Amino acid sequence: MRRLLLLCEYDGTHFAGLQRQREGLRTVQGELERVLPRVGALPKAVAAGRTDAGVHALAMPFHVDVESPIPVEKVPEALNRLLPEDLKVVGALEVARDLHARRDALWRAYRYRILLRPHPSPLLRHRALWLRHPLDLSAIREALPFLLGRHNFLGFAKEETREGVRELLEARVEAAEGEGGLEVRFYFKGRSFLRGQVRGMVGTLLEVGLGKRPPESLRAILGSGDRRLAGPTAPAHGLYFLEAAYPEEKLRP
């Protein structure tokens, strides 16, 4: 028995989320577990995190256990012949037998894409949030440092029952010309995230950028954990899970 770490890229538009759910709902985990036995793997895939319906991923790690002698470098090609077009394995690595994709992750990173132009883009309607109004990036950059460090992030989360203290390691915003026009991209890196936390932070930061709230208002949200003080949850289709990191010793069999 070998443990492999699979890196999966997917378009979340037509998935009901990452985690397996009730019968009849199409999920990333469900699609992956459906084909794993075809390459000699157990039908169980454990992800580094969870993404909601409509959220995308560039390299979501899953650990899986394989009984067959298939070479690890052949696994992505073998699985991709069986997987749907909106879910593919882009990398595979044999790792320590006790590596756990969720518990052992050192950090996780997300990106949120916003398209700024006068009219919406048909091509990016499932890939980026469209805004017609300009954003004050200086005000947003003034607000971002409030989020760094250990805080109670429940004020940005949704449907969350877990304890709310998390540590945000990095938060930045960039603007550049993209495929459809000017794009603003948020980047967040943290040890772990609450459900809806990134989208709640983005929705609140957009209010800062639109002049609807001052940058220092984030301090009160973090101090109280009151979701009513924060901005709306940004739509799912602009969010991307980028990557996760693991201890070096766990990345060797």
PDB file of N, CA, C and O in Angstrom, residues 98-108 245-247 250:
ATOM      1  N   ASP A  98       1.889   8.229   6.505  1.00  0.00           N
ATOM      2  CA  ASP A  98       1.027   8.894   7.491  1.00  0.00           C
ATOM      3  C   ASP A  98       0.727  10.347   7.127  1.00  0.00           C
ATOM      4  O   ASP A  98       0.149  11.078   7.949  1.00  0.00           O
ATOM      5  N   LEU A  99       1.102  10.787   5.921  1.00  0.00           N
ATOM      6  CA  LEU A  99       0.749  12.161   5.549  1.00  0.00           C
ATOM      7  C   LEU A  99      -0.767  12.293   5.460  1.00  0.00           C
ATOM      8  O   LEU A  99      -1.445  11.464   4.854  1.00  0.00           O
ATOM      9  N   HIS A 100      -1.282  13.357   6.040  1.00  0.00           N
ATOM     10  CA  HIS A 100      -2.719  13.648   5.977  1.00  0.00           C
ATOM     11  C   HIS A 100      -2.886  14.988   5.291  1.00  0.00           C
ATOM     12  O   HIS A 100      -2.345  16.011   5.749  1.00  0.00           O
ATOM     13  N   ALA A 101      -3.609  14.995   4.175  1.00  0.00           N
ATOM     14  CA  ALA A 101      -3.688  16.193   3.342  1.00  0.00           C
ATOM     15  C   ALA A 101      -4.249  17.392   4.094  1.00  0.00           C
ATOM     16  O   ALA A 101      -3.847  18.528   3.826  1.00  0.00           O
ATOM     17  N   ARG A 102      -5.153  17.167   5.027  1.00  0.00           N
ATOM     18  CA  ARG A 102      -5.741  18.298   5.758  1.00  0.00           C
ATOM     19  C   ARG A 102      -4.944  18.632   7.011  1.00  0.00           C
ATOM     20  O   ARG A 102      -4.540  19.780   7.214  1.00  0.00           O
ATOM     21  N   ARG A 103      -4.685  17.650   7.859  1.00  0.00           N
ATOM     22  CA  ARG A 103      -4.074  17.916   9.165  1.00  0.00           C
ATOM     23  C   ARG A 103      -2.617  18.356   9.059  1.00  0.00           C
ATOM     24  O   ARG A 103      -2.127  19.104   9.906  1.00  0.00           O
ATOM     25  N   ASP A 104      -1.904  17.888   8.052  1.00  0.00           N
ATOM     26  CA  ASP A 104      -0.476  18.178   7.948  1.00  0.00           C
ATOM     27  C   ASP A 104      -0.154  19.413   7.122  1.00  0.00           C
ATOM     28  O   ASP A 104       1.017  19.777   6.993  1.00  0.00           O
ATOM     29  N   ALA A 105      -1.153  20.059   6.553  1.00  0.00           N
ATOM     30  CA  ALA A 105      -0.885  21.256   5.751  1.00  0.00           C
ATOM     31  C   ALA A 105      -0.333  22.371   6.628  1.00  0.00           C
ATOM     32  O   ALA A 105      -0.904  22.708   7.664  1.00  0.00           O
ATOM     33  N   LEU A 106       0.798  22.957   6.213  1.00  0.00           N
ATOM     34  CA  LEU A 106       1.421  24.058   6.949  1.00  0.00           C
ATOM     35  C   LEU A 106       0.695  25.367   6.684  1.00  0.00           C
ATOM     36  O   LEU A 106       0.583  26.213   7.565  1.00  0.00           O
ATOM     37  N   TRP A 107       0.254  25.554   5.466  1.00  0.00           N
ATOM     38  CA  TRP A 107      -0.525  26.727   5.087  1.00  0.00           C
ATOM     39  C   TRP A 107      -1.275  26.434   3.800  1.00  0.00           C
ATOM     40  O   TRP A 107      -0.992  25.466   3.100  1.00  0.00           O
ATOM     41  N   ARG A 108      -2.249  27.296   3.528  1.00  0.00           N
ATOM     42  CA  ARG A 108      -3.047  27.217   2.317  1.00  0.00           C
ATOM     43  C   ARG A 108      -3.132  28.621   1.728  1.00  0.00           C
ATOM     44  O   ARG A 108      -3.091  29.599   2.475  1.00  0.00           O
ATOM     45  N   ALA A 245       1.073  23.778   1.460  1.00  0.00           N
ATOM     46  CA  ALA A 245       2.446  23.342   1.697  1.00  0.00           C
ATOM     47  C   ALA A 245       2.472  22.308   2.816  1.00  0.00           C
ATOM     48  O   ALA A 245       1.623  22.320   3.719  1.00  0.00           O
ATOM     49  N   TYR A 246       3.484  21.419   2.758  1.00  0.00           N
ATOM     50  CA  TYR A 246       3.626  20.334   3.730  1.00  0.00           C
ATOM     51  C   TYR A 246       5.071  20.234   4.210  1.00  0.00           C
ATOM     52  O   TYR A 246       6.002  20.663   3.507  1.00  0.00           O
ATOM     53  N   PRO A 247       5.300  19.649   5.400  1.00  0.00           N
ATOM     54  CA  PRO A 247       6.674  19.444   5.870  1.00  0.00           C
ATOM     55  C   PRO A 247       7.458  18.569   4.889  1.00  0.00           C
ATOM     56  O   PRO A 247       6.913  17.598   4.336  1.00  0.00           O
ATOM     57  N   LYS A 250       7.419  14.803   5.208  1.00  0.00           N
ATOM     58  CA  LYS A 250       6.190  14.109   4.851  1.00  0.00           C
ATOM     59  C   LYS A 250       6.071  13.894   3.350  1.00  0.00           C
ATOM     60  O   LYS A 250       5.239  13.097   2.887  1.00  0.00           O
TER      61      LYS A 250
END
